[in-house]
PDB file of C-alpha atoms in Angstrom:
ATOM      1  CA  THR A   1       2.458 -11.600  14.494  1.00 84.00           C
ATOM      2  CA  PRO A   2       3.138 -13.398  17.607  1.00 83.00           C
ATOM      3  CA  ALA A   3       0.984 -12.226  20.141  1.00 90.00           C
ATOM      4  CA  THR A   4      -1.332 -11.848  17.357  1.00 93.00           C
ATOM      5  CA  MET A   5      -1.254 -15.686  16.922  1.00 92.00           C
ATOM      6  CA  SER A   6      -1.076 -16.443  21.106  1.00 93.00           C
ATOM      7  CA  VAL A   7      -4.958 -14.866  21.055  1.00 94.00           C
ATOM      8  CA  VAL A   8      -6.159 -16.093  18.729  1.00 95.00           C
ATOM      9  CA  ASN A   9      -5.378 -19.501  18.966  1.00 93.00           C
ATOM     10  CA  GLN A  10      -6.933 -19.186  22.528  1.00 93.00           C
ATOM     11  CA  GLY A  11     -10.777 -19.187  20.757  1.00 89.00           C
ATOM     12  CA  LEU A  12     -11.396 -15.684  22.325  1.00 88.00           C
ATOM     13  CA  LYS A  13     -15.169 -14.569  22.191  1.00 92.00           C
ATOM     14  CA  THR A  14     -13.462 -10.805  22.960  1.00 95.00           C
ATOM     15  CA  PRO A  15     -12.969  -9.693  19.079  1.00 96.00           C
ATOM     16  CA  VAL A  16      -9.348  -8.996  18.247  1.00 97.00           C
ATOM     17  CA  VAL A  17      -8.192  -6.234  16.054  1.00 98.00           C
ATOM     18  CA  PHE A  18      -3.886  -6.344  14.719  1.00 96.00           C
ATOM     19  CA  ILE A  19      -1.587  -4.357  12.897  1.00 94.00           C
ATOM     20  CA  SER A  20       1.192  -5.021  11.126  1.00 87.00           C
ATOM     21  CA  VAL A  21       0.974  -8.268  10.496  1.00 90.00           C
ATOM     22  CA  THR A  22       2.594  -9.088   7.391  1.00 85.00           C
ATOM     23  CA  ASN A  23       0.898 -11.938   5.863  1.00 86.00           C
ATOM     24  CA  PRO A  24      -2.155 -13.305   8.336  1.00 93.00           C
ATOM     25  CA  VAL A  25      -3.562 -15.863   6.244  1.00 93.00           C
ATOM     26  CA  GLY A  26       0.215 -17.855   6.665  1.00 86.00           C
ATOM     27  CA  SER A  27       0.060 -17.159  10.122  1.00 87.00           C
ATOM     28  CA  GLY A  28      -3.333 -19.094  10.600  1.00 91.00           C
ATOM     29  CA  ILE A  29      -5.005 -15.468  12.153  1.00 94.00           C
ATOM     30  CA  MET A  30      -7.303 -16.122   9.405  1.00 96.00           C
ATOM     31  CA  THR A  31      -8.005 -18.472   6.015  1.00 96.00           C
ATOM     32  CA  SER A  32      -9.367 -15.412   4.133  1.00 95.00           C
ATOM     33  CA  MET A  33      -8.197 -11.234   3.924  1.00 96.00           C
ATOM     34  CA  GLU A  34     -12.131 -10.675   2.680  1.00 97.00           C
ATOM     35  CA  LYS A  35     -13.963 -13.144   5.072  1.00 96.00           C
ATOM     36  CA  PRO A  36     -11.840 -13.034   8.677  1.00 97.00           C
ATOM     37  CA  ASP A  37     -13.201 -16.391  10.068  1.00 95.00           C
ATOM     38  CA  LYS A  38     -11.397 -16.579  13.035  1.00 95.00           C
ATOM     39  CA  ASN A  39     -12.751 -13.500  15.100  1.00 96.00           C
ATOM     40  CA  ALA A  40      -9.886 -11.690  14.071  1.00 97.00           C
ATOM     41  CA  THR A  41      -8.865  -8.901  11.447  1.00 98.00           C
ATOM     42  CA  GLY A  42      -6.448  -5.814  11.164  1.00 98.00           C
ATOM     43  CA  THR A  43      -4.307  -4.393   8.984  1.00 96.00           C
ATOM     44  CA  SER A  44      -0.857  -6.003   6.869  1.00 92.00           C
ATOM     45  CA  ASN A  45       2.467  -3.855   6.382  1.00 85.00           C
ATOM     46  CA  ILE A  46       3.307  -5.789   3.027  1.00 81.00           C
ATOM     47  CA  VAL A  47       7.086  -4.956   3.109  1.00 85.00           C
ATOM     48  CA  PRO A  48       8.523  -3.402  -0.396  1.00 90.00           C
ATOM     49  CA  VAL A  49      11.609  -4.922  -0.925  1.00 93.00           C
ATOM     50  CA  ASP A  50      11.835  -3.656  -4.192  1.00 93.00           C
ATOM     51  CA  GLN A  51      11.710  -0.330  -3.082  1.00 94.00           C
ATOM     52  CA  ILE A  52      13.667  -0.788  -0.296  1.00 95.00           C
ATOM     53  CA  PHE A  53      17.134  -1.949  -2.556  1.00 96.00           C
ATOM     54  CA  GLY A  54      16.220   0.136  -4.863  1.00 95.00           C
ATOM     55  CA  LEU A  55      16.874   3.121  -2.146  1.00 96.00           C
ATOM     56  CA  ALA A  56      19.829   0.943  -1.075  1.00 96.00           C
ATOM     57  CA  LYS A  57      21.502   1.102  -4.872  1.00 95.00           C
ATOM     58  CA  GLU A  58      20.816   4.866  -4.941  1.00 96.00           C
ATOM     59  CA  LEU A  59      22.411   5.153  -0.893  1.00 96.00           C
ATOM     60  CA  THR A  60      25.470   3.261  -1.635  1.00 96.00           C
ATOM     61  CA  PRO A  61      25.746   1.863  -5.130  1.00 96.00           C
ATOM     62  CA  ASP A  62      28.822   0.314  -4.124  1.00 95.00           C
ATOM     63  CA  VAL A  63      27.336  -2.321  -2.213  1.00 96.00           C
ATOM     64  CA  LYS A  64      27.852  -5.599  -3.741  1.00 96.00           C
ATOM     65  CA  LYS A  65      27.205  -7.892  -1.006  1.00 97.00           C
ATOM     66  CA  ILE A  66      24.239  -8.069   1.398  1.00 97.00           C
ATOM     67  CA  GLY A  67      24.045  -9.412   4.737  1.00 97.00           C
ATOM     68  CA  ILE A  68      20.467 -10.516   6.184  1.00 96.00           C
ATOM     69  CA  LEU A  69      19.618 -11.167   9.237  1.00 95.00           C
ATOM     70  CA  TYR A  70      17.127 -12.832  11.411  1.00 93.00           C
ATOM     71  CA  CYS A  71      14.692 -14.062  13.601  1.00 90.00           C
ATOM     72  CA  SER A  72      14.571 -17.641  12.930  1.00 88.00           C
ATOM     73  CA  GLY A  73      10.800 -17.781  15.245  1.00 84.00           C
ATOM     74  CA  GLU A  74       9.012 -15.816  13.291  1.00 83.00           C
ATOM     75  CA  ASP A  75       6.593 -16.072  10.695  1.00 80.00           C
ATOM     76  CA  ASN A  76       6.655 -12.069   9.596  1.00 80.00           C
ATOM     77  CA  ALA A  77      10.891 -12.231   9.569  1.00 88.00           C
ATOM     78  CA  VAL A  78      10.676 -15.554   7.774  1.00 89.00           C
ATOM     79  CA  LYS A  79       8.249 -14.611   4.745  1.00 86.00           C
ATOM     80  CA  THR A  80      10.267 -10.783   4.491  1.00 90.00           C
ATOM     81  CA  ALA A  81      13.724 -12.803   4.103  1.00 93.00           C
ATOM     82  CA  ALA A  82      12.592 -15.309   1.490  1.00 94.00           C
ATOM     83  CA  LYS A  83      11.364 -11.991  -0.865  1.00 93.00           C
ATOM     84  CA  ALA A  84      14.530 -10.181  -0.034  1.00 95.00           C
ATOM     85  CA  LYS A  85      16.725 -13.471  -1.143  1.00 96.00           C
ATOM     86  CA  ASP A  86      14.564 -13.963  -4.053  1.00 96.00           C
ATOM     87  CA  TYR A  87      15.420 -10.263  -5.679  1.00 96.00           C
ATOM     88  CA  LEU A  88      18.639 -10.169  -4.507  1.00 96.00           C
ATOM     89  CA  SER A  89      19.178 -12.923  -6.027  1.00 95.00           C
ATOM     90  CA  GLN A  90      16.668 -11.745 -10.064  1.00 95.00           C
ATOM     91  CA  SER A  91      19.201  -8.638  -9.256  1.00 94.00           C
ATOM     92  CA  GLY A  92      22.417  -9.520  -9.278  1.00 92.00           C
ATOM     93  CA  TYR A  93      23.634  -8.854  -5.177  1.00 95.00           C
ATOM     94  CA  ALA A  94      25.501 -11.921  -3.318  1.00 96.00           C
ATOM     95  CA  TYR A  95      23.943 -12.535  -0.244  1.00 97.00           C
ATOM     96  CA  GLU A  96      24.720 -14.028   3.422  1.00 96.00           C
ATOM     97  CA  GLU A  97      21.765 -14.974   5.982  1.00 94.00           C
ATOM     98  CA  VAL A  98      22.192 -15.449   9.281  1.00 93.00           C
ATOM     99  CA  THR A  99      19.397 -16.632  11.661  1.00 91.00           C
ATOM    100  CA  VAL A 100      18.334 -16.208  15.373  1.00 89.00           C
ATOM    101  CA  THR A 101      16.247 -16.805  17.775  1.00 81.00           C
ATOM    102  CA  ASN A 102      17.016 -14.104  21.099  1.00 71.00           C
ATOM    103  CA  SER A 103      20.438 -12.252  21.238  1.00 65.00           C
ATOM    104  CA  SER A 104      21.909 -10.245  17.569  1.00 70.00           C
ATOM    105  CA  GLU A 105      24.981  -8.575  18.505  1.00 72.00           C
ATOM    106  CA  SER A 106      27.155 -11.499  17.883  1.00 84.00           C
ATOM    107  CA  ALA A 107      25.430 -12.927  14.539  1.00 88.00           C
ATOM    108  CA  ALA A 108      25.425  -8.566  13.517  1.00 90.00           C
ATOM    109  CA  THR A 109      29.036  -8.445  14.330  1.00 91.00           C
ATOM    110  CA  SER A 110      29.900 -11.906  11.724  1.00 90.00           C
ATOM    111  CA  LEU A 111      28.116 -10.484   9.007  1.00 93.00           C
ATOM    112  CA  ALA A 112      29.450  -7.052   8.758  1.00 94.00           C
ATOM    113  CA  ALA A 113      32.991  -8.792   8.935  1.00 94.00           C
ATOM    114  CA  LYS A 114      31.300 -10.311   5.657  1.00 94.00           C
ATOM    115  CA  CYS A 115      28.611  -8.474   3.678  1.00 97.00           C
ATOM    116  CA  ASP A 116      28.665  -4.487   2.655  1.00 97.00           C
ATOM    117  CA  ALA A 117      25.933  -3.776   3.732  1.00 97.00           C
ATOM    118  CA  LEU A 118      23.036  -5.468   6.535  1.00 97.00           C
ATOM    119  CA  TYR A 119      19.674  -5.803   6.065  1.00 97.00           C
ATOM    120  CA  ILE A 120      16.424  -6.278   8.262  1.00 95.00           C
ATOM    121  CA  PRO A 121      13.417  -7.413   7.524  1.00 92.00           C
ATOM    122  CA  ILE A 122      10.190  -7.034  10.000  1.00 86.00           C
ATOM    123  CA  ASP A 123      11.512  -8.676  12.981  1.00 85.00           C
ATOM    124  CA  SER A 124      10.520  -7.040  17.430  1.00 84.00           C
ATOM    125  CA  THR A 125      13.285 -10.010  18.376  1.00 87.00           C
ATOM    126  CA  VAL A 126      16.355  -7.819  16.109  1.00 90.00           C
ATOM    127  CA  GLN A 127      14.933  -4.736  16.043  1.00 89.00           C
ATOM    128  CA  ALA A 128      14.608  -4.342  20.392  1.00 89.00           C
ATOM    129  CA  ALA A 129      18.456  -4.779  19.409  1.00 90.00           C
ATOM    130  CA  MET A 130      18.825  -3.000  16.712  1.00 92.00           C
ATOM    131  CA  GLU A 131      21.221  -0.449  18.598  1.00 93.00           C
ATOM    132  CA  GLN A 132      23.822  -3.580  19.215  1.00 93.00           C
ATOM    133  CA  VAL A 133      23.236  -4.468  15.940  1.00 94.00           C
ATOM    134  CA  VAL A 134      23.848  -0.802  14.489  1.00 95.00           C
ATOM    135  CA  GLU A 135      26.596  -0.440  16.570  1.00 95.00           C
ATOM    136  CA  ALA A 136      28.728  -3.637  14.773  1.00 94.00           C
ATOM    137  CA  ALA A 137      27.515  -2.154  11.373  1.00 96.00           C
ATOM    138  CA  THR A 138      28.784   0.975  12.618  1.00 95.00           C
ATOM    139  CA  ALA A 139      32.394  -0.243  13.393  1.00 95.00           C
ATOM    140  CA  LYS A 140      32.712  -1.595   9.918  1.00 95.00           C
ATOM    141  CA  LYS A 141      31.497   1.687   8.322  1.00 96.00           C
ATOM    142  CA  ILE A 142      28.601  -0.562   6.658  1.00 96.00           C
ATOM    143  CA  PRO A 143      24.779   1.032   6.749  1.00 98.00           C
ATOM    144  CA  VAL A 144      22.149  -1.285   7.626  1.00 97.00           C
ATOM    145  CA  TYR A 145      18.787  -0.711   6.101  1.00 98.00           C
ATOM    146  CA  GLY A 146      15.383  -1.311   8.075  1.00 95.00           C
ATOM    147  CA  SER A 147      12.072  -2.230   7.043  1.00 91.00           C
ATOM    148  CA  ASP A 148      10.136  -0.177   9.756  1.00 89.00           C
ATOM    149  CA  PRO A 149      11.095   3.701  11.018  1.00 90.00           C
ATOM    150  CA  VAL A 150      11.575   2.439  14.207  1.00 91.00           C
ATOM    151  CA  MET A 151      14.801   0.461  13.122  1.00 94.00           C
ATOM    152  CA  VAL A 152      15.701   4.387  11.774  1.00 96.00           C
ATOM    153  CA  GLN A 153      14.954   5.601  14.740  1.00 95.00           C
ATOM    154  CA  LYS A 154      17.023   3.121  16.890  1.00 96.00           C
ATOM    155  CA  GLY A 155      20.184   3.693  14.228  1.00 96.00           C
ATOM    156  CA  ALA A 156      19.862   2.334  10.783  1.00 97.00           C
ATOM    157  CA  LEU A 157      20.541   4.297   7.800  1.00 98.00           C
ATOM    158  CA  ALA A 158      17.140   3.990   6.488  1.00 98.00           C
ATOM    159  CA  SER A 159      14.161   2.552   5.100  1.00 96.00           C
ATOM    160  CA  VAL A 160      10.677   1.901   3.275  1.00 94.00           C
ATOM    161  CA  SER A 161       7.153   0.878   5.018  1.00 89.00           C
ATOM    162  CA  VAL A 162       4.246   1.063   5.208  1.00 87.00           C
ATOM    163  CA  SER A 163       3.401   3.726   8.454  1.00 86.00           C
ATOM    164  CA  ASN A 164       2.612   3.119  10.803  1.00 85.00           C
ATOM    165  CA  THR A 165       0.187   6.195  12.296  1.00 90.00           C
ATOM    166  CA  GLN A 166      -1.928   5.472   8.984  1.00 92.00           C
ATOM    167  CA  LEU A 167      -1.838   0.919  10.300  1.00 93.00           C
ATOM    168  CA  GLY A 168      -2.868   2.329  13.428  1.00 94.00           C
ATOM    169  CA  GLU A 169      -5.480   5.048  11.850  1.00 96.00           C
ATOM    170  CA  LYS A 170      -6.860   2.290   9.657  1.00 97.00           C
ATOM    171  CA  ALA A 171      -6.851  -0.814  13.625  1.00 97.00           C
ATOM    172  CA  ALA A 172      -9.092   2.222  15.228  1.00 98.00           C
ATOM    173  CA  ASP A 173     -11.501   2.076  12.165  1.00 98.00           C
ATOM    174  CA  MET A 174     -12.309  -1.534  12.049  1.00 98.00           C
ATOM    175  CA  ALA A 175     -12.048  -1.558  15.699  1.00 98.00           C
ATOM    176  CA  ASP A 176     -14.805   1.196  15.947  1.00 98.00           C
ATOM    177  CA  LYS A 177     -16.907  -0.605  13.003  1.00 98.00           C
ATOM    178  CA  ILE A 178     -16.740  -4.043  15.654  1.00 98.00           C
ATOM    179  CA  LEU A 179     -17.601  -2.051  18.417  1.00 98.00           C
ATOM    180  CA  LYS A 180     -20.323  -0.322  16.910  1.00 98.00           C
ATOM    181  CA  GLY A 181     -21.850  -3.349  16.305  1.00 97.00           C
ATOM    182  CA  THR A 182     -20.280  -5.070  12.677  1.00 98.00           C
ATOM    183  CA  PRO A 183     -19.908  -9.125  12.696  1.00 97.00           C
ATOM    184  CA  VAL A 184     -15.258  -9.759  12.357  1.00 97.00           C
ATOM    185  CA  SER A 185     -15.755 -11.681   9.550  1.00 96.00           C
ATOM    186  CA  GLU A 186     -17.433  -8.469   7.333  1.00 97.00           C
ATOM    187  CA  VAL A 187     -14.782  -5.928   8.291  1.00 98.00           C
ATOM    188  CA  PRO A 188     -11.985  -7.027   5.843  1.00 98.00           C
ATOM    189  CA  ALA A 189      -8.469  -7.310   6.433  1.00 97.00           C
ATOM    190  CA  VAL A 190      -6.029  -5.014   4.870  1.00 96.00           C
ATOM    191  CA  ALA A 191      -2.538  -4.343   3.409  1.00 92.00           C
ATOM    192  CA  LEU A 192      -1.630  -1.128   3.383  1.00 90.00           C
ATOM    193  CA  THR A 193       0.534   0.256   0.115  1.00 85.00           C
ATOM    194  CA  ASP A 194       1.026   3.852   0.397  1.00 87.00           C
ATOM    195  CA  TYR A 195       5.020   3.480   1.174  1.00 91.00           C
ATOM    196  CA  GLN A 196       7.424   5.944   3.524  1.00 91.00           C
ATOM    197  CA  TYR A 197       9.960   6.576   3.279  1.00 94.00           C
ATOM    198  CA  VAL A 198      12.614   7.655   5.741  1.00 95.00           C
ATOM    199  CA  ILE A 199      16.500   7.786   6.669  1.00 97.00           C
ATOM    200  CA  ASN A 200      18.079   8.635   9.679  1.00 97.00           C
ATOM    201  CA  SER A 201      20.555  11.680   8.898  1.00 97.00           C
ATOM    202  CA  LYS A 202      23.279  11.099  11.161  1.00 97.00           C
ATOM    203  CA  THR A 203      23.419   7.716  10.827  1.00 97.00           C
ATOM    204  CA  ALA A 204      24.641   8.320   7.157  1.00 97.00           C
ATOM    205  CA  SER A 205      27.081  11.412   7.921  1.00 97.00           C
ATOM    206  CA  THR A 206      28.419   8.640   9.898  1.00 96.00           C
ATOM    207  CA  LEU A 207      28.729   6.712   7.748  1.00 96.00           C
ATOM    208  CA  GLY A 208      29.712   9.255   5.097  1.00 95.00           C
ATOM    209  CA  ILE A 209      26.565   9.193   2.969  1.00 94.00           C
TER     210      ILE A 209
END
């Protein structure tokens, strides 16, 4: 999202096709998903927080309090965290949130000492430090739930998300249409909802799950 916003705000004449922008309208990239109006279109990766925490309940049923760690400067992260907090409140969980602007390691250590699990929304800043976040959580024997398979590859216990491969394939189809002459305004942005469950078996073993 930050990269797409930066490019679109330049007002370039070159068409833009983005991948994995959670909320294109809310981020100001377009006024309507159906009729892109800023020479940019692409794919959105809506995060199914209900399914993520449903999986968490199945894998770690004793979790009562969840720590939410995200970057306050990333629109994707802020909006996904808000969805998570709403869901947790309605589902009887307690939660504590900590926002960061760059380094996540000390924040993760602080949250891990107070919570039974950590949740990371779609957030490139925290994802870049995922190994350190997982290390802090593992030291306290608690799981990390993510919102992207890359987070699981870096040690998080599990995630539920749209497939990055499918997001890329759909965006490539859109780029192909535009390169063949279809105006960007006639290539609607698409939110994919075919979710992928990913679990890190090594992390599960380490945590005794």
